[in-house]
Amino acid sequence: MPTLFFYAFAVLALISSILVIVKKDPVASSLSLILVFFAFAGIYALLEAHLVAALQILVYAGAVMVLFVFVIMLLHDPRKLSEKNAIGAWVAVPVVFLFFTQLVMVFRDSPVSSFEGGFSPEQIEVWGGNTEVIAETMFSKYLFPFELISVLLLAAMVGAIALSKRHSQRSWNS
Amino acid sequence: MIVESWILLSFCALIFCVGLLGVLLRRNLLVILMSIELMLNAINLTFVSFSYQLQDIHGQVCVFFVIALAASESAVGLALVIAWFRTMKTTDTYAMQYLRESP
């Protein structure tokens, strides 16, 4: 049964992600992207990553997509954009396809590692569940990267405000 | 194991390649940013599937960091798109020709 659910989510994610890149209208692309995010959240839940599934819905489908839709609404480009590109599809598609087949061959032929990290689902259940184990790990072993990522978020916030602020004429002259 | 691990990893690679094609082929800046989000999501799924396969929680911690990174990336990227739109009135990448010699 989980296998069936995985294939359903995978097909949904694949179709919607192809729609993201072929739709001419950015609004249609962004709505397809929301579907991709929900399908990915379903796959995360199937893979026992419950916190990541919740974060996917909250951060991606909630915050990032709202940002995207706001910017699309803000920028109305009345001109029909031509999609003729310097890199034609007849070059890009074969190269990317070659890359993909290479990856699949590597994944299929490499032996499955017998490494066991000691975090089996039963053991995680004993320790208090997925969220608690991730929190324990993050605030002990990954404390410094956690602080760094908060500085990064602050820098991104300041940068986004500074970039999108409308400069007055006076500030350019001074 | 719900599916064999190579099928799971190949699915991640497939979504990554779709995002890569979007970055290579599209000219709309917003769609390019969305394709980058697709690629980052594929990487997240790779982390989670390795975490599931190797029974190790550290992959999921890495996903947390990638999500924070992707959020700040899209915030700054969209601010840049707004700043660009304000000067050029378009989101077409082919309008970026300020440094080009006039023919």
mmCIF file with all atom_site columns, C-alpha atoms in Angstrom, chain A residues 2-3 6-7 10 13-14 17-18 20-24 26 29-30 33 36-37 40 43-44 46-49 52 55-56 59-60 64 67-68 71-72 74-77 79 81-89 92-93 96 99-100 103-104 107-108 112-113 115-121 124 130 133-134 137-138 141-142 145-146 149 152-153 156 160 163-166, chain B residues 1-31 33-35 37-38 40-46 48-76 78-83 85-86 88-95:
data_model
loop_
_atom_site.group_PDB
_atom_site.id
_atom_site.type_symbol
_atom_site.label_atom_id
_atom_site.label_alt_id
_atom_site.label_comp_id
_atom_site.label_asym_id
_atom_site.label_entity_id
_atom_site.label_seq_id
_atom_site.pdbx_PDB_ins_code
_atom_site.Cartn_x
_atom_site.Cartn_y
_atom_site.Cartn_z
_atom_site.occupancy
_atom_site.B_iso_or_equiv
_atom_site.pdbx_formal_charge
_atom_site.auth_seq_id
_atom_site.auth_comp_id
_atom_site.auth_asym_id
_atom_site.auth_atom_id
_atom_site.pdbx_PDB_model_num
ATOM 1   C CA . PRO A 1 2   ? 2.747  2.569  0.793   1.00 0.00 ? 2   PRO A CA 1
ATOM 2   C CA . THR A 1 3   ? 4.366  1.639  -2.516  1.00 0.00 ? 3   THR A CA 1
ATOM 3   C CA . PHE A 1 6   ? 4.635  6.535  -3.403  1.00 0.00 ? 6   PHE A CA 1
ATOM 4   C CA . TYR A 1 7   ? 4.006  5.976  -7.107  1.00 0.00 ? 7   TYR A CA 1
ATOM 5   C CA . ALA A 1 10  ? 5.744  10.517 -7.726  1.00 0.00 ? 10  ALA A CA 1
ATOM 6   C CA . ALA A 1 13  ? 5.124  15.473 -8.732  1.00 0.00 ? 13  ALA A CA 1
ATOM 7   C CA . LEU A 1 14  ? 6.595  14.609 -12.121 1.00 0.00 ? 14  LEU A CA 1
ATOM 8   C CA . SER A 1 17  ? 7.050  19.761 -12.340 1.00 0.00 ? 17  SER A CA 1
ATOM 9   C CA . ILE A 1 18  ? 6.952  19.372 -16.121 1.00 0.00 ? 18  ILE A CA 1
ATOM 10  C CA . VAL A 1 20  ? 6.050  24.252 -14.142 1.00 0.00 ? 20  VAL A CA 1
ATOM 11  C CA . ILE A 1 21  ? 8.610  24.541 -16.913 1.00 0.00 ? 21  ILE A CA 1
ATOM 12  C CA . VAL A 1 22  ? 6.332  24.340 -19.959 1.00 0.00 ? 22  VAL A CA 1
ATOM 13  C CA . LYS A 1 23  ? 3.507  26.703 -18.942 1.00 0.00 ? 23  LYS A CA 1
ATOM 14  C CA . LYS A 1 24  ? 3.806  30.121 -20.545 1.00 0.00 ? 24  LYS A CA 1
ATOM 15  C CA . PRO A 1 26  ? 4.024  32.361 -14.503 1.00 0.00 ? 26  PRO A CA 1
ATOM 16  C CA . SER A 1 29  ? 3.689  27.672 -13.217 1.00 0.00 ? 29  SER A CA 1
ATOM 17  C CA . SER A 1 30  ? 3.468  28.747 -9.593  1.00 0.00 ? 30  SER A CA 1
ATOM 18  C CA . LEU A 1 33  ? 4.811  24.274 -8.181  1.00 0.00 ? 33  LEU A CA 1
ATOM 19  C CA . VAL A 1 36  ? 4.847  19.594 -6.544  1.00 0.00 ? 36  VAL A CA 1
ATOM 20  C CA . PHE A 1 37  ? 5.499  20.777 -2.985  1.00 0.00 ? 37  PHE A CA 1
ATOM 21  C CA . PHE A 1 40  ? 6.901  15.981 -2.019  1.00 0.00 ? 40  PHE A CA 1
ATOM 22  C CA . ILE A 1 43  ? 6.662  11.362 -0.065  1.00 0.00 ? 43  ILE A CA 1
ATOM 23  C CA . TYR A 1 44  ? 8.504  12.737 3.007   1.00 0.00 ? 44  TYR A CA 1
ATOM 24  C CA . LEU A 1 46  ? 5.970  8.018  3.564   1.00 0.00 ? 46  LEU A CA 1
ATOM 25  C CA . LEU A 1 47  ? 9.716  8.002  4.270   1.00 0.00 ? 47  LEU A CA 1
ATOM 26  C CA . GLU A 1 48  ? 9.117  8.544  8.000   1.00 0.00 ? 48  GLU A CA 1
ATOM 27  C CA . ALA A 1 49  ? 10.374 12.138 7.903   1.00 0.00 ? 49  ALA A CA 1
ATOM 28  C CA . VAL A 1 52  ? 10.382 17.544 7.196   1.00 0.00 ? 52  VAL A CA 1
ATOM 29  C CA . LEU A 1 55  ? 8.195  21.984 7.311   1.00 0.00 ? 55  LEU A CA 1
ATOM 30  C CA . GLN A 1 56  ? 7.732  21.446 3.572   1.00 0.00 ? 56  GLN A CA 1
ATOM 31  C CA . VAL A 1 59  ? 7.845  26.893 4.613   1.00 0.00 ? 59  VAL A CA 1
ATOM 32  C CA . TYR A 1 60  ? 7.535  26.031 0.925   1.00 0.00 ? 60  TYR A CA 1
ATOM 33  C CA . VAL A 1 64  ? 7.927  30.734 -0.346  1.00 0.00 ? 64  VAL A CA 1
ATOM 34  C CA . LEU A 1 67  ? 6.287  35.316 -1.863  1.00 0.00 ? 67  LEU A CA 1
ATOM 35  C CA . PHE A 1 68  ? 6.316  34.057 -5.449  1.00 0.00 ? 68  PHE A CA 1
ATOM 36  C CA . VAL A 1 71  ? 5.881  39.080 -6.828  1.00 0.00 ? 71  VAL A CA 1
ATOM 37  C CA . ILE A 1 72  ? 4.029  37.710 -9.887  1.00 0.00 ? 72  ILE A CA 1
ATOM 38  C CA . LEU A 1 74  ? 3.365  42.866 -8.459  1.00 0.00 ? 74  LEU A CA 1
ATOM 39  C CA . LEU A 1 75  ? 5.185  42.553 -11.758 1.00 0.00 ? 75  LEU A CA 1
ATOM 40  C CA . HIS A 1 76  ? 2.805  42.593 -14.639 1.00 0.00 ? 76  HIS A CA 1
ATOM 41  C CA . ASP A 1 77  ? 4.633  42.192 -17.896 1.00 0.00 ? 77  ASP A CA 1
ATOM 42  C CA . ARG A 1 79  ? 4.528  41.841 -23.413 1.00 0.00 ? 79  ARG A CA 1
ATOM 43  C CA . LEU A 1 81  ? 7.797  36.855 -23.803 1.00 0.00 ? 81  LEU A CA 1
ATOM 44  C CA . SER A 1 82  ? 9.435  34.960 -26.591 1.00 0.00 ? 82  SER A CA 1
ATOM 45  C CA . GLU A 1 83  ? 10.944 31.685 -25.430 1.00 0.00 ? 83  GLU A CA 1
ATOM 46  C CA . LYS A 1 84  ? 13.474 31.433 -28.209 1.00 0.00 ? 84  LYS A CA 1
ATOM 47  C CA . ASN A 1 85  ? 16.754 30.810 -26.476 1.00 0.00 ? 85  ASN A CA 1
ATOM 48  C CA . ALA A 1 86  ? 20.462 30.792 -27.245 1.00 0.00 ? 86  ALA A CA 1
ATOM 49  C CA . ILE A 1 87  ? 20.623 27.216 -25.968 1.00 0.00 ? 87  ILE A CA 1
ATOM 50  C CA . GLY A 1 88  ? 18.045 25.431 -28.092 1.00 0.00 ? 88  GLY A CA 1
ATOM 51  C CA . ALA A 1 89  ? 15.972 22.566 -26.768 1.00 0.00 ? 89  ALA A CA 1
ATOM 52  C CA . ALA A 1 92  ? 19.765 21.082 -23.764 1.00 0.00 ? 92  ALA A CA 1
ATOM 53  C CA . VAL A 1 93  ? 17.403 18.096 -23.721 1.00 0.00 ? 93  VAL A CA 1
ATOM 54  C CA . VAL A 1 96  ? 20.370 16.716 -19.584 1.00 0.00 ? 96  VAL A CA 1
ATOM 55  C CA . PHE A 1 99  ? 23.270 13.382 -17.328 1.00 0.00 ? 99  PHE A CA 1
ATOM 56  C CA . PHE A 1 100 ? 20.108 11.679 -16.074 1.00 0.00 ? 100 PHE A CA 1
ATOM 57  C CA . LEU A 1 103 ? 22.931 9.164  -12.621 1.00 0.00 ? 103 LEU A CA 1
ATOM 58  C CA . VAL A 1 104 ? 20.438 6.287  -12.963 1.00 0.00 ? 104 VAL A CA 1
ATOM 59  C CA . PHE A 1 107 ? 22.332 4.511  -8.624  1.00 0.00 ? 107 PHE A CA 1
ATOM 60  C CA . ARG A 1 108 ? 21.341 1.114  -10.039 1.00 0.00 ? 108 ARG A CA 1
ATOM 61  C CA . VAL A 1 112 ? 23.248 -0.985 -1.302  1.00 0.00 ? 112 VAL A CA 1
ATOM 62  C CA . SER A 1 113 ? 25.245 0.069  1.733   1.00 0.00 ? 113 SER A CA 1
ATOM 63  C CA . PHE A 1 115 ? 25.643 0.931  7.033   1.00 0.00 ? 115 PHE A CA 1
ATOM 64  C CA . GLU A 1 116 ? 23.203 1.320  9.914   1.00 0.00 ? 116 GLU A CA 1
ATOM 65  C CA . GLY A 1 117 ? 23.097 4.730  11.550  1.00 0.00 ? 117 GLY A CA 1
ATOM 66  C CA . GLY A 1 118 ? 21.336 3.459  14.643  1.00 0.00 ? 118 GLY A CA 1
ATOM 67  C CA . PHE A 1 119 ? 18.220 5.561  14.071  1.00 0.00 ? 119 PHE A CA 1
ATOM 68  C CA . SER A 1 120 ? 15.755 2.841  13.090  1.00 0.00 ? 120 SER A CA 1
ATOM 69  C CA . PRO A 1 121 ? 12.047 3.782  13.267  1.00 0.00 ? 121 PRO A CA 1
ATOM 70  C CA . ILE A 1 124 ? 13.282 6.752  17.195  1.00 0.00 ? 124 ILE A CA 1
ATOM 71  C CA . ASN A 1 130 ? 11.001 12.051 14.877  1.00 0.00 ? 130 ASN A CA 1
ATOM 72  C CA . VAL A 1 133 ? 15.274 13.243 17.916  1.00 0.00 ? 133 VAL A CA 1
ATOM 73  C CA . ILE A 1 134 ? 15.904 15.888 15.221  1.00 0.00 ? 134 ILE A CA 1
ATOM 74  C CA . THR A 1 137 ? 20.599 16.399 17.227  1.00 0.00 ? 137 THR A CA 1
ATOM 75  C CA . MET A 1 138 ? 20.227 19.945 15.953  1.00 0.00 ? 138 MET A CA 1
ATOM 76  C CA . LYS A 1 141 ? 25.794 18.453 17.302  1.00 0.00 ? 141 LYS A CA 1
ATOM 77  C CA . TYR A 1 142 ? 24.600 21.103 14.827  1.00 0.00 ? 142 TYR A CA 1
ATOM 78  C CA . PRO A 1 145 ? 25.505 25.646 11.848  1.00 0.00 ? 145 PRO A CA 1
ATOM 79  C CA . PHE A 1 146 ? 22.130 26.487 13.362  1.00 0.00 ? 146 PHE A CA 1
ATOM 80  C CA . ILE A 1 149 ? 21.805 29.784 9.374   1.00 0.00 ? 149 ILE A CA 1
ATOM 81  C CA . LEU A 1 152 ? 22.111 33.967 6.957   1.00 0.00 ? 152 LEU A CA 1
ATOM 82  C CA . LEU A 1 153 ? 18.363 34.476 7.324   1.00 0.00 ? 153 LEU A CA 1
ATOM 83  C CA . ALA A 1 156 ? 18.744 37.691 3.492   1.00 0.00 ? 156 ALA A CA 1
ATOM 84  C CA . ALA A 1 160 ? 15.648 41.706 0.396   1.00 0.00 ? 160 ALA A CA 1
ATOM 85  C CA . LEU A 1 163 ? 16.986 45.661 -2.728  1.00 0.00 ? 163 LEU A CA 1
ATOM 86  C CA . SER A 1 164 ? 13.249 46.031 -3.109  1.00 0.00 ? 164 SER A CA 1
ATOM 87  C CA . LYS A 1 165 ? 12.964 49.409 -1.405  1.00 0.00 ? 165 LYS A CA 1
ATOM 88  C CA . ARG A 1 166 ? 12.048 52.239 -3.713  1.00 0.00 ? 166 ARG A CA 1
ATOM 89  C CA . MET B 2 1   ? 11.600 -0.376 2.213   1.00 0.00 ? 1   MET B CA 1
ATOM 90  C CA . ILE B 2 2   ? 8.600  1.021  0.348   1.00 0.00 ? 2   ILE B CA 1
ATOM 91  C CA . VAL B 2 3   ? 10.422 1.010  -2.992  1.00 0.00 ? 3   VAL B CA 1
ATOM 92  C CA . GLU B 2 4   ? 13.916 -0.001 -4.013  1.00 0.00 ? 4   GLU B CA 1
ATOM 93  C CA . SER B 2 5   ? 16.364 2.732  -3.167  1.00 0.00 ? 5   SER B CA 1
ATOM 94  C CA . TRP B 2 6   ? 17.667 3.165  -6.714  1.00 0.00 ? 6   TRP B CA 1
ATOM 95  C CA . ILE B 2 7   ? 14.129 3.903  -7.953  1.00 0.00 ? 7   ILE B CA 1
ATOM 96  C CA . LEU B 2 8   ? 13.730 6.530  -5.245  1.00 0.00 ? 8   LEU B CA 1
ATOM 97  C CA . LEU B 2 9   ? 17.090 8.135  -6.066  1.00 0.00 ? 9   LEU B CA 1
ATOM 98  C CA . SER B 2 10  ? 16.345 8.042  -9.795  1.00 0.00 ? 10  SER B CA 1
ATOM 99  C CA . PHE B 2 11  ? 13.065 9.839  -9.159  1.00 0.00 ? 11  PHE B CA 1
ATOM 100 C CA . CYS B 2 12  ? 15.019 12.565 -7.318  1.00 0.00 ? 12  CYS B CA 1
ATOM 101 C CA . ALA B 2 13  ? 17.420 12.786 -10.272 1.00 0.00 ? 13  ALA B CA 1
ATOM 102 C CA . LEU B 2 14  ? 14.471 13.053 -12.674 1.00 0.00 ? 14  LEU B CA 1
ATOM 103 C CA . ILE B 2 15  ? 12.949 16.001 -10.806 1.00 0.00 ? 15  ILE B CA 1
ATOM 104 C CA . PHE B 2 16  ? 16.408 17.618 -10.608 1.00 0.00 ? 16  PHE B CA 1
ATOM 105 C CA . CYS B 2 17  ? 16.812 17.255 -14.386 1.00 0.00 ? 17  CYS B CA 1
ATOM 106 C CA . VAL B 2 18  ? 13.387 18.807 -15.007 1.00 0.00 ? 18  VAL B CA 1
ATOM 107 C CA . GLY B 2 19  ? 14.473 21.796 -12.893 1.00 0.00 ? 19  GLY B CA 1
ATOM 108 C CA . LEU B 2 20  ? 17.792 21.968 -14.739 1.00 0.00 ? 20  LEU B CA 1
ATOM 109 C CA . LEU B 2 21  ? 15.966 22.017 -18.087 1.00 0.00 ? 21  LEU B CA 1
ATOM 110 C CA . GLY B 2 22  ? 13.794 24.840 -16.780 1.00 0.00 ? 22  GLY B CA 1
ATOM 111 C CA . VAL B 2 23  ? 16.861 26.901 -15.876 1.00 0.00 ? 23  VAL B CA 1
ATOM 112 C CA . LEU B 2 24  ? 18.469 26.215 -19.262 1.00 0.00 ? 24  LEU B CA 1
ATOM 113 C CA . LEU B 2 25  ? 15.447 26.739 -21.500 1.00 0.00 ? 25  LEU B CA 1
ATOM 114 C CA . ARG B 2 26  ? 13.236 29.406 -19.982 1.00 0.00 ? 26  ARG B CA 1
ATOM 115 C CA . ARG B 2 27  ? 13.744 33.156 -20.336 1.00 0.00 ? 27  ARG B CA 1
ATOM 116 C CA . ASN B 2 28  ? 11.311 34.365 -17.703 1.00 0.00 ? 28  ASN B CA 1
ATOM 117 C CA . LEU B 2 29  ? 13.247 35.205 -14.508 1.00 0.00 ? 29  LEU B CA 1
ATOM 118 C CA . LEU B 2 30  ? 10.384 34.087 -12.242 1.00 0.00 ? 30  LEU B CA 1
ATOM 119 C CA . VAL B 2 31  ? 10.159 30.663 -13.878 1.00 0.00 ? 31  VAL B CA 1
ATOM 120 C CA . LEU B 2 33  ? 13.700 30.937 -9.831  1.00 0.00 ? 33  LEU B CA 1
ATOM 121 C CA . MET B 2 34  ? 10.900 28.363 -9.596  1.00 0.00 ? 34  MET B CA 1
ATOM 122 C CA . SER B 2 35  ? 13.070 25.819 -11.425 1.00 0.00 ? 35  SER B CA 1
ATOM 123 C CA . GLU B 2 37  ? 13.307 25.704 -6.133  1.00 0.00 ? 37  GLU B CA 1
ATOM 124 C CA . LEU B 2 38  ? 12.474 22.450 -7.932  1.00 0.00 ? 38  LEU B CA 1
ATOM 125 C CA . LEU B 2 40  ? 16.559 22.250 -4.287  1.00 0.00 ? 40  LEU B CA 1
ATOM 126 C CA . ASN B 2 41  ? 13.486 20.138 -3.519  1.00 0.00 ? 41  ASN B CA 1
ATOM 127 C CA . ALA B 2 42  ? 14.968 17.223 -5.448  1.00 0.00 ? 42  ALA B CA 1
ATOM 128 C CA . ILE B 2 43  ? 18.146 17.528 -3.369  1.00 0.00 ? 43  ILE B CA 1
ATOM 129 C CA . ASN B 2 44  ? 16.067 17.554 -0.182  1.00 0.00 ? 44  ASN B CA 1
ATOM 130 C CA . LEU B 2 45  ? 14.321 14.371 -1.258  1.00 0.00 ? 45  LEU B CA 1
ATOM 131 C CA . THR B 2 46  ? 17.715 12.771 -1.953  1.00 0.00 ? 46  THR B CA 1
ATOM 132 C CA . VAL B 2 48  ? 15.649 12.187 3.067   1.00 0.00 ? 48  VAL B CA 1
ATOM 133 C CA . SER B 2 49  ? 15.847 8.995  1.014   1.00 0.00 ? 49  SER B CA 1
ATOM 134 C CA . PHE B 2 50  ? 19.448 8.406  2.110   1.00 0.00 ? 50  PHE B CA 1
ATOM 135 C CA . SER B 2 51  ? 18.379 9.121  5.676   1.00 0.00 ? 51  SER B CA 1
ATOM 136 C CA . TYR B 2 52  ? 15.632 6.504  5.286   1.00 0.00 ? 52  TYR B CA 1
ATOM 137 C CA . GLN B 2 53  ? 17.872 3.955  3.626   1.00 0.00 ? 53  GLN B CA 1
ATOM 138 C CA . LEU B 2 54  ? 20.806 4.270  6.045   1.00 0.00 ? 54  LEU B CA 1
ATOM 139 C CA . GLN B 2 55  ? 18.572 4.727  9.112   1.00 0.00 ? 55  GLN B CA 1
ATOM 140 C CA . ASP B 2 56  ? 20.365 7.907  10.059  1.00 0.00 ? 56  ASP B CA 1
ATOM 141 C CA . ILE B 2 57  ? 18.706 11.114 11.240  1.00 0.00 ? 57  ILE B CA 1
ATOM 142 C CA . HIS B 2 58  ? 21.466 13.506 10.109  1.00 0.00 ? 58  HIS B CA 1
ATOM 143 C CA . GLY B 2 59  ? 20.117 13.693 6.562   1.00 0.00 ? 59  GLY B CA 1
ATOM 144 C CA . GLN B 2 60  ? 16.888 15.173 7.875   1.00 0.00 ? 60  GLN B CA 1
ATOM 145 C CA . VAL B 2 61  ? 18.834 17.766 9.858   1.00 0.00 ? 61  VAL B CA 1
ATOM 146 C CA . CYS B 2 62  ? 20.607 18.731 6.627   1.00 0.00 ? 62  CYS B CA 1
ATOM 147 C CA . VAL B 2 63  ? 17.203 19.143 4.948   1.00 0.00 ? 63  VAL B CA 1
ATOM 148 C CA . PHE B 2 64  ? 16.300 21.692 7.610   1.00 0.00 ? 64  PHE B CA 1
ATOM 149 C CA . PHE B 2 65  ? 19.360 23.757 6.672   1.00 0.00 ? 65  PHE B CA 1
ATOM 150 C CA . VAL B 2 66  ? 18.654 23.444 2.945   1.00 0.00 ? 66  VAL B CA 1
ATOM 151 C CA . ILE B 2 67  ? 15.068 24.641 3.504   1.00 0.00 ? 67  ILE B CA 1
ATOM 152 C CA . ALA B 2 68  ? 16.309 27.724 5.395   1.00 0.00 ? 68  ALA B CA 1
ATOM 153 C CA . LEU B 2 69  ? 18.833 28.363 2.627   1.00 0.00 ? 69  LEU B CA 1
ATOM 154 C CA . ALA B 2 70  ? 16.223 28.000 -0.126  1.00 0.00 ? 70  ALA B CA 1
ATOM 155 C CA . ALA B 2 71  ? 13.887 30.412 1.653   1.00 0.00 ? 71  ALA B CA 1
ATOM 156 C CA . SER B 2 72  ? 16.572 33.099 1.930   1.00 0.00 ? 72  SER B CA 1
ATOM 157 C CA . GLU B 2 73  ? 17.677 32.441 -1.655  1.00 0.00 ? 73  GLU B CA 1
ATOM 158 C CA . SER B 2 74  ? 14.172 32.983 -3.011  1.00 0.00 ? 74  SER B CA 1
ATOM 159 C CA . ALA B 2 75  ? 13.676 36.114 -0.874  1.00 0.00 ? 75  ALA B CA 1
ATOM 160 C CA . VAL B 2 76  ? 16.848 37.756 -2.187  1.00 0.00 ? 76  VAL B CA 1
ATOM 161 C CA . LEU B 2 78  ? 12.729 37.864 -5.872  1.00 0.00 ? 78  LEU B CA 1
ATOM 162 C CA . ALA B 2 79  ? 13.948 41.198 -4.481  1.00 0.00 ? 79  ALA B CA 1
ATOM 163 C CA . LEU B 2 80  ? 16.522 41.272 -7.283  1.00 0.00 ? 80  LEU B CA 1
ATOM 164 C CA . VAL B 2 81  ? 13.777 40.504 -9.821  1.00 0.00 ? 81  VAL B CA 1
ATOM 165 C CA . ILE B 2 82  ? 11.712 43.410 -8.445  1.00 0.00 ? 82  ILE B CA 1
ATOM 166 C CA . ALA B 2 83  ? 14.713 45.760 -8.666  1.00 0.00 ? 83  ALA B CA 1
ATOM 167 C CA . PHE B 2 85  ? 11.763 44.980 -13.249 1.00 0.00 ? 85  PHE B CA 1
ATOM 168 C CA . ARG B 2 86  ? 11.767 48.529 -11.930 1.00 0.00 ? 86  ARG B CA 1
ATOM 169 C CA . MET B 2 88  ? 13.693 47.439 -17.380 1.00 0.00 ? 88  MET B CA 1
ATOM 170 C CA . LYS B 2 89  ? 9.888  46.880 -17.123 1.00 0.00 ? 89  LYS B CA 1
ATOM 171 C CA . THR B 2 90  ? 10.313 43.236 -18.107 1.00 0.00 ? 90  THR B CA 1
ATOM 172 C CA . THR B 2 91  ? 11.294 39.885 -16.614 1.00 0.00 ? 91  THR B CA 1
ATOM 173 C CA . ASP B 2 92  ? 12.949 38.648 -19.782 1.00 0.00 ? 92  ASP B CA 1
ATOM 174 C CA . THR B 2 93  ? 16.588 37.634 -19.329 1.00 0.00 ? 93  THR B CA 1
ATOM 175 C CA . TYR B 2 94  ? 17.369 38.803 -22.862 1.00 0.00 ? 94  TYR B CA 1
ATOM 176 C CA . ALA B 2 95  ? 16.840 42.396 -21.785 1.00 0.00 ? 95  ALA B CA 1
#
